[in-house]
Each structure stands twice: as C-alpha cells, then as structure tokens.
CSV table of C-alpha atoms in Angstrom, one decimal:
chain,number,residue,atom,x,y,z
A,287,UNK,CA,146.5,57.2,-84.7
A,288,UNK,CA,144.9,59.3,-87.0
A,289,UNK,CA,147.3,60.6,-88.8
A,290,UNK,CA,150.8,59.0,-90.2
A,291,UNK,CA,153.9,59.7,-88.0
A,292,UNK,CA,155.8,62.2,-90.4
A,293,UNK,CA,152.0,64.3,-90.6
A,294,UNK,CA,151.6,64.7,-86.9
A,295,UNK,CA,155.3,65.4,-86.3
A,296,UNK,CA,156.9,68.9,-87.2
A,297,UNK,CA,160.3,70.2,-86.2
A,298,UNK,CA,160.3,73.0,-83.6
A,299,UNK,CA,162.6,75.8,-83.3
A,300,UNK,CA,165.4,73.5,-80.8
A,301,UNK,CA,165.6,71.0,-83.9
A,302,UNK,CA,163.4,68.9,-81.7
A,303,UNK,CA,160.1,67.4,-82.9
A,304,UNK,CA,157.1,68.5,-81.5
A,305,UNK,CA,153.4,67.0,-82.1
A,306,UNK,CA,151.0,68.7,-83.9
A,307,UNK,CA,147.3,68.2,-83.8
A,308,UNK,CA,144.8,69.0,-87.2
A,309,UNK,CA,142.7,71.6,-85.7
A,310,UNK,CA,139.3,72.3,-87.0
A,311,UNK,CA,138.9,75.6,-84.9
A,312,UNK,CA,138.6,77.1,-81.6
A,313,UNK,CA,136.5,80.1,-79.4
A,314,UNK,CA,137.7,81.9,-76.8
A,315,UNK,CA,134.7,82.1,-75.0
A,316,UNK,CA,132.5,78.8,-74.4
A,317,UNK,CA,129.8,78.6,-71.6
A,318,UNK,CA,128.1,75.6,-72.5
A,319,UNK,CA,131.0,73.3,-73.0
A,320,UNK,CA,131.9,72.3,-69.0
A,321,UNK,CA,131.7,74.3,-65.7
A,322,UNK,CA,132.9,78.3,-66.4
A,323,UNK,CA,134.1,80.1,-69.1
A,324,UNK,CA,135.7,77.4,-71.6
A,325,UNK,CA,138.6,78.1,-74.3
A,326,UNK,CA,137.4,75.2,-76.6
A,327,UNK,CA,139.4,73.6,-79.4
A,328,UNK,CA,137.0,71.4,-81.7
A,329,UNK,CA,140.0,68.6,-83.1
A,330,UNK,CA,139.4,67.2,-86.8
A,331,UNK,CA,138.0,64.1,-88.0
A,332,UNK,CA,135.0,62.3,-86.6
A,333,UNK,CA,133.8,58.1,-87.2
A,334,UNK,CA,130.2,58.4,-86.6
A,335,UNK,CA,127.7,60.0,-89.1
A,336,UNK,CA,125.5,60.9,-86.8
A,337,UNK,CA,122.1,62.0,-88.9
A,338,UNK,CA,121.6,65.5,-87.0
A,339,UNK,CA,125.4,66.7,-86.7
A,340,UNK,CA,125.3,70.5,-86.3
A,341,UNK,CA,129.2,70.0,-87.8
A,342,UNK,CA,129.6,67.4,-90.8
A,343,UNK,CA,132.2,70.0,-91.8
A,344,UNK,CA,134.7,68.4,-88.9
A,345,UNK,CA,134.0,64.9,-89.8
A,346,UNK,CA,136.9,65.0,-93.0
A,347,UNK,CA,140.4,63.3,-91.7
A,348,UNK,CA,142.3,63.8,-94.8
A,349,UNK,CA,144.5,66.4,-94.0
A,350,UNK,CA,144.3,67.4,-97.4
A,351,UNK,CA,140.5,67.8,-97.9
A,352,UNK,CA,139.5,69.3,-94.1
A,353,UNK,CA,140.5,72.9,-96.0
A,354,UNK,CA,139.2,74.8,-92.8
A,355,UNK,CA,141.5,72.9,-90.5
A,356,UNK,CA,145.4,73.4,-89.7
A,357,UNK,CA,148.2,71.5,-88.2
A,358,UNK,CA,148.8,73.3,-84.5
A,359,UNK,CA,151.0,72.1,-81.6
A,360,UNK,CA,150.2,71.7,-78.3
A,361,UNK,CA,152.1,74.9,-76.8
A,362,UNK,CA,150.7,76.8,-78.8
A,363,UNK,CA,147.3,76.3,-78.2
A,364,UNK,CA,147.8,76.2,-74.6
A,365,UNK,CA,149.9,79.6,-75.3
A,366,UNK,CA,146.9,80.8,-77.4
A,367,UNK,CA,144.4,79.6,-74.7
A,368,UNK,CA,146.4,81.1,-71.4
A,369,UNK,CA,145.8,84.6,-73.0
A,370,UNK,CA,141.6,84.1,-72.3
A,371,UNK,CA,142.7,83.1,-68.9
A,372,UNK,CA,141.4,85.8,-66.3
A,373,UNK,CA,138.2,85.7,-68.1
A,374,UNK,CA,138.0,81.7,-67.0
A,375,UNK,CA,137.2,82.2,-63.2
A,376,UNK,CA,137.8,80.0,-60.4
A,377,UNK,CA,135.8,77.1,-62.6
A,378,UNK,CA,137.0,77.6,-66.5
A,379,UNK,CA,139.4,75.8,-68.6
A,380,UNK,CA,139.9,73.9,-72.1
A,381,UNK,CA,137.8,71.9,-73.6
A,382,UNK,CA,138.8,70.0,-76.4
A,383,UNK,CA,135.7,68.5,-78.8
A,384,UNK,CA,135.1,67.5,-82.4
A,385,UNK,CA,134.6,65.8,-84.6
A,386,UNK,CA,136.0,63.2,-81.9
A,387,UNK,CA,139.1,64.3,-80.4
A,388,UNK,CA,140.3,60.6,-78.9
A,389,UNK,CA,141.4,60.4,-82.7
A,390,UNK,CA,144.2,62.3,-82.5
A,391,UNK,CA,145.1,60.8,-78.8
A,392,UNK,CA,148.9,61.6,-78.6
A,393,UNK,CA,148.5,65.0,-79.5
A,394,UNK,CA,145.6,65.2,-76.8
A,395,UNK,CA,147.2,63.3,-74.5
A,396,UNK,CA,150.3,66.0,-74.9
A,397,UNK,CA,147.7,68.4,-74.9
A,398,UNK,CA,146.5,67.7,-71.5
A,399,UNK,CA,149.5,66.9,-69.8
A,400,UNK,CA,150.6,70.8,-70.7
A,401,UNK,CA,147.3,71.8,-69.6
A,402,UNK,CA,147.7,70.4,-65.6
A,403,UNK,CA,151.3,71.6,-66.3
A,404,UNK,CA,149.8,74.8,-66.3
A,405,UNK,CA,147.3,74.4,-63.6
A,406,UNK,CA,144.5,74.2,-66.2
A,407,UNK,CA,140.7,72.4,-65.5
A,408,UNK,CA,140.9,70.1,-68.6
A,409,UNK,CA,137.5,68.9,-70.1
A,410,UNK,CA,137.1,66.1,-72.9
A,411,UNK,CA,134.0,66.6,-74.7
A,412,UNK,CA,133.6,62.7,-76.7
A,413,UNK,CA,130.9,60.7,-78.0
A,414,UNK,CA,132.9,57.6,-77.3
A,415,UNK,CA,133.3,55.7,-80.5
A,416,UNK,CA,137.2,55.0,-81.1
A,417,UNK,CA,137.2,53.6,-77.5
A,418,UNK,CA,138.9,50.3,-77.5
A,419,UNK,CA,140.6,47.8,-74.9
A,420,UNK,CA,143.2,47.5,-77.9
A,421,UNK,CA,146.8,48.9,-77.5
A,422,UNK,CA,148.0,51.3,-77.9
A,423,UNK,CA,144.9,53.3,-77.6
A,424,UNK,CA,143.4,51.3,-74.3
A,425,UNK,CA,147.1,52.3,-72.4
A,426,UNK,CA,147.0,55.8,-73.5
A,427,UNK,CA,143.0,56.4,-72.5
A,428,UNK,CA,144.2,55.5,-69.2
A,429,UNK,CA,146.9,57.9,-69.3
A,430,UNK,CA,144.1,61.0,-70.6
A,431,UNK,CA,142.3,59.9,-67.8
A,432,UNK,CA,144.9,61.1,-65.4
A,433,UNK,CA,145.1,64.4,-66.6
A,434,UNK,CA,141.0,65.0,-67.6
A,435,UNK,CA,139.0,66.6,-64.7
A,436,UNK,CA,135.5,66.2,-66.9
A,437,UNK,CA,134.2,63.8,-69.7
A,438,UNK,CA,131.3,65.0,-71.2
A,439,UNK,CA,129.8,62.7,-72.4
A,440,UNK,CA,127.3,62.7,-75.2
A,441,UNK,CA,124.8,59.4,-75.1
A,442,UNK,CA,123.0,59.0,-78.6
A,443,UNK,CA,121.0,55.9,-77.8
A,444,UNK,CA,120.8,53.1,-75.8
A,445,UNK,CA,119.1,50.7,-78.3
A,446,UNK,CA,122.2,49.2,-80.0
A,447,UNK,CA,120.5,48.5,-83.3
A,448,UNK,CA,118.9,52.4,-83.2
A,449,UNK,CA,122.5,53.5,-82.5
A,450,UNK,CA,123.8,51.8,-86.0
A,451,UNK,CA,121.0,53.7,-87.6
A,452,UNK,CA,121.3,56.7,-86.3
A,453,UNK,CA,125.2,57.2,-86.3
A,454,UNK,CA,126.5,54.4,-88.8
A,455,UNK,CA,128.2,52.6,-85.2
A,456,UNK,CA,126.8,50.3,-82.7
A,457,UNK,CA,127.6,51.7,-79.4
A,458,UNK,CA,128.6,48.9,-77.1
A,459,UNK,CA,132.3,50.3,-76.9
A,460,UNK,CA,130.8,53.6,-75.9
A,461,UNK,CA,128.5,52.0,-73.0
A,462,UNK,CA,132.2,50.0,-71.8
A,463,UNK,CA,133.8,53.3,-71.8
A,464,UNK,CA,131.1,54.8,-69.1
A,465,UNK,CA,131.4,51.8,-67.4
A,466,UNK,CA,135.5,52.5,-67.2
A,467,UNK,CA,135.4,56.3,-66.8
A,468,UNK,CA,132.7,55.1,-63.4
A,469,UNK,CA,135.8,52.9,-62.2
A,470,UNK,CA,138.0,55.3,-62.3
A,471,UNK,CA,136.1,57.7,-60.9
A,472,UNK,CA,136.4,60.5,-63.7
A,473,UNK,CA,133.5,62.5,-63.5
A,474,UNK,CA,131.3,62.7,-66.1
A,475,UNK,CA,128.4,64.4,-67.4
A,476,UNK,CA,126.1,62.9,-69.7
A,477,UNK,CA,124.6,64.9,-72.6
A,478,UNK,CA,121.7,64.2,-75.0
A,479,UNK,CA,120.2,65.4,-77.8
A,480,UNK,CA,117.1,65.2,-78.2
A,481,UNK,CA,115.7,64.6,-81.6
A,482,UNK,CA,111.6,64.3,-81.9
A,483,UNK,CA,110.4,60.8,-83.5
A,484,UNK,CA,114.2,59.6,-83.4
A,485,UNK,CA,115.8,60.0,-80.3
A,486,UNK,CA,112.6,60.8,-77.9
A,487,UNK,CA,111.6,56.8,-77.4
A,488,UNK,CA,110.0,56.8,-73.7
A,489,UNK,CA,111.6,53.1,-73.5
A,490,UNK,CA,114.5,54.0,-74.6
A,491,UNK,CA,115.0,57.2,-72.4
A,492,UNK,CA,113.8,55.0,-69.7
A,493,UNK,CA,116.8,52.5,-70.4
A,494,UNK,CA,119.2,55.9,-70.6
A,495,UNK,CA,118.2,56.6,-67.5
A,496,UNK,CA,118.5,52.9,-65.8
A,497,UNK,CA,122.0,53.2,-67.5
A,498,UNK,CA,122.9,56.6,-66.1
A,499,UNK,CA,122.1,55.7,-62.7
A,500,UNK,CA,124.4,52.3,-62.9
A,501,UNK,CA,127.2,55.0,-62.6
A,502,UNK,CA,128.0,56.3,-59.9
A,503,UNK,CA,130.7,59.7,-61.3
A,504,UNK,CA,127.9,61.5,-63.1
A,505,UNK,CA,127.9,64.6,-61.8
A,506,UNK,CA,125.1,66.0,-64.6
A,507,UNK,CA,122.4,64.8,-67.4
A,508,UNK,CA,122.1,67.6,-69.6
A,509,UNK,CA,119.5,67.3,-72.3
A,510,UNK,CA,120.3,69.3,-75.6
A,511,UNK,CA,117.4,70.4,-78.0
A,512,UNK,CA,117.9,69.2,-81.7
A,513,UNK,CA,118.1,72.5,-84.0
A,514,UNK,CA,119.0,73.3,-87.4
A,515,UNK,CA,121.5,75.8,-87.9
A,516,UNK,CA,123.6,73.3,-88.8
A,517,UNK,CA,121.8,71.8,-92.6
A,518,UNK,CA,123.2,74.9,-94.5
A,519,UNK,CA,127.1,73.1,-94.3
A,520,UNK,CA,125.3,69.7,-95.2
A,521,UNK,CA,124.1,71.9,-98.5
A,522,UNK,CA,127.3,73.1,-98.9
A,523,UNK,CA,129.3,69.5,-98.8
A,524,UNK,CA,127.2,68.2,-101.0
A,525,UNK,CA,125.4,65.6,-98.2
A,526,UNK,CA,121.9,64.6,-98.1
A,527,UNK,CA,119.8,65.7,-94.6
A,528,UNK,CA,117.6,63.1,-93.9
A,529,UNK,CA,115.9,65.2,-90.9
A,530,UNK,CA,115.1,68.1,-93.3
A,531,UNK,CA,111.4,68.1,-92.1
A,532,UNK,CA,111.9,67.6,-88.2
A,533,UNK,CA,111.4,70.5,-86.6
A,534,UNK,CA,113.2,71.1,-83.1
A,535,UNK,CA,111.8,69.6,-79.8
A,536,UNK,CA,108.7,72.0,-78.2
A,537,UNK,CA,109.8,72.7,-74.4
A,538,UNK,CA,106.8,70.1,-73.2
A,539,UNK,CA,109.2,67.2,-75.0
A,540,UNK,CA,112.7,68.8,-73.6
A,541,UNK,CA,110.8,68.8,-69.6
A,542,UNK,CA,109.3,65.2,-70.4
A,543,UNK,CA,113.2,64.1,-71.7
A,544,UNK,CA,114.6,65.6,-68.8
A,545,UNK,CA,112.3,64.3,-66.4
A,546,UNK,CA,112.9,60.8,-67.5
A,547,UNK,CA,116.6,61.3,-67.4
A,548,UNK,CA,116.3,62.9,-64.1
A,549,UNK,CA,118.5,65.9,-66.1
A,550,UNK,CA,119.2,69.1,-64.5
C-alpha cells in the first residue's frame, strides 16, 4: 500500500469509511488513452525514473509534498466521470494512469469494481513495476484483473541491464506480469516510446517484438514518439534532463520502430 491506513481512509457521510485515492489529476476527454473517448484519472506516485517522463511532477508519494494532487474517493470520481458519459460512445470509458496506479491498489481495485458496477469499459494504463507474486498485492492483481477490460501496457526495454539505466528498475517483474495478463487472457496493448539513440536498438526492438508475439492477448503495438513538452516541470522541480539534446524521432525512425514491432 502506498499510503498508511488512517491516510487512505476518510469517514463518509453514513459514518462509514470510505477509501480515498491521492489524485494527481484527470480530463474529461482522452482519445489516445484506450479505444473511444476516455475520462482518464492519472493516480499519484510513480517507482521508476524513467529518463524521458513527460510527468516527473506525478512521481512524488508524499502526500504532503505532491501539492497538485488531492485525496478523492472512488464514487466520486466515478460520479465526476458518469457526467462525460454520452460523449464516451459505444467504445469509451475510464482510464486510470500515473505515475503508476497499481500503487494505490485498493483504492483502484474499489475503483474498478464501481466502474463494471456501472457498466463502465475500465482500462489500466501501467508500466508494470510494483508487480509482485508477493501478498497481498499478487491476490489483489488477480482481483483488478477481473474487473479491467484493457492493460495498456507500456514496454521500456527488453534488455534488462538498459531497463536499470533507463528507468532506475530492472524489468523482469514487468516481463512476468505480460506473461500473467496472456494467461488470463486480459487483453493488452503494448506501447512504446521511442527515444532516438536510447530506446531505438534494432536488436533490441527485434527481441520486443519476439516477446510481443510470445503473447497471445495483444490486441495492439502502438509506438509513441519521444517529445519534449514535458523538460519545462523537470526545470521547475529542480531535476536534471539528461536527454536535453535528443531531439524527437523523424517519422523514417517511428515507420522503421513500427515495422519491427509489427505496430499498428
């Protein structure tokens, strides 16, 4: 748990206690974040430090230092979210992203168990990293899964050692997870961004790819251009960019990526 108990519990109107999640923020209108027309909720508090986050602002899990984030309960964000509802179609939904949401898991596990409640398409956007076979987490993941139409998932590397380098993790929990998420036929789609001289290796796209096609739920390989809207809230939090000078893929590297990865 992220959190301590008395944090992530506040008393409701009943007397009762209900859980409360640390959001970062949320839009209302999402296209790129799962099939349709998306509410998305981006949850606080992140493990990796991944050297091109667009979003180091969402990485804080101090309750007391994430400033832009506040405590919200799960009703009310599906309230909140049920309000953008006839804009969602016959394919949109929630997405919950980060930071890494399987931090907070009982309030996303409540989350999502509202959401199907509600007749809701639930999608978790994760890159993976808390995912142990260790209880309580590794009983509760299985309980998400129950209640999560789409993963996406978001593939850094496949070189382990390239993965500590790039993201401050090693990422053979990550690769077990896929492997899990494949058995129990959750479907997936596997995202990738694609950084020029760091995560563009021909080899190790190539072993992406062999990976990728080891699973048989993936219902799409997305590859996502590296850009750099995001360095100004590095500046602000005082953080040193150590991409400063790479400049975003040209559209000949995004079709090469792609093609390797068999993206569409």
């Amino acid at each position: 748990m992220l959190f301590p108990e008395p944090a992530m519990e506040k008393c409701n109107s009943t007397g009762g206690h209900s859980i409360q999640g640390l959001v970062h923020s949320t839009e209302s209108f999402a296209s790129v974040d799962g099939p349709g027309v998306r509410y998305l909720i981006f949850l606080q508090g992140c493990p990796m430090r991944c050297r091109f986050c667009h979003n180091p602002d969402t990485w804080q899990t101090d309750p007391q230092k994430a400033l832009s984030a506040s405590f919200q309960a799960p009703e009310e964000l599906i309230r909140k979210a049920l309000r953008f509802r006839p804009y969602w179609g016959t394919e949109g939904g929630i997405t919950v992203s980060g930071g890494e949401p399987l931090l907070q898991m009982d309030f996303l596990l409540e989350l999502f168990q509202r959401a199907k409640a509600a007749n809701i398409h639930t999608c978790l956007d994760t890159s993976g990293a808390p995912f142990t076979h260790e209880e309580p987490f590794y009983s509760q993941f299985l309980e998400l899964m129950k209640y999560t139409d789409l993963v996406l998932l978001d593939l850094k590397m496949m070189d382990r050692e390239g993965h500590q380098s790039l993201t401050g993790r090693d990422n053979d929990n990550i690769l077990d997870m896929a492997r899990l998420l494949d058995k129990l036929h959750v479907p997936v789609w596997i995202r990738h961004v694609l950084v020029p001289k760091v995560t563009d290796d021909e080899q190790d796209l190539r072993d992406m790819a062999a990976f990728i096609q080891s699973l048989q739920n993936v219902k799409r390989v997305e590859v996502l251009p590296y850009h750099t809207l995001g360095i100004y809230k590095w500046k602000e939090l005082g953080l040193s960019y150590s991409l400063e000078n790479v400049d975003p893929p040209s559209l000949e590297e995004v079709k090469k990526a792609k093609e390797i990865l068999h993206a569409f």
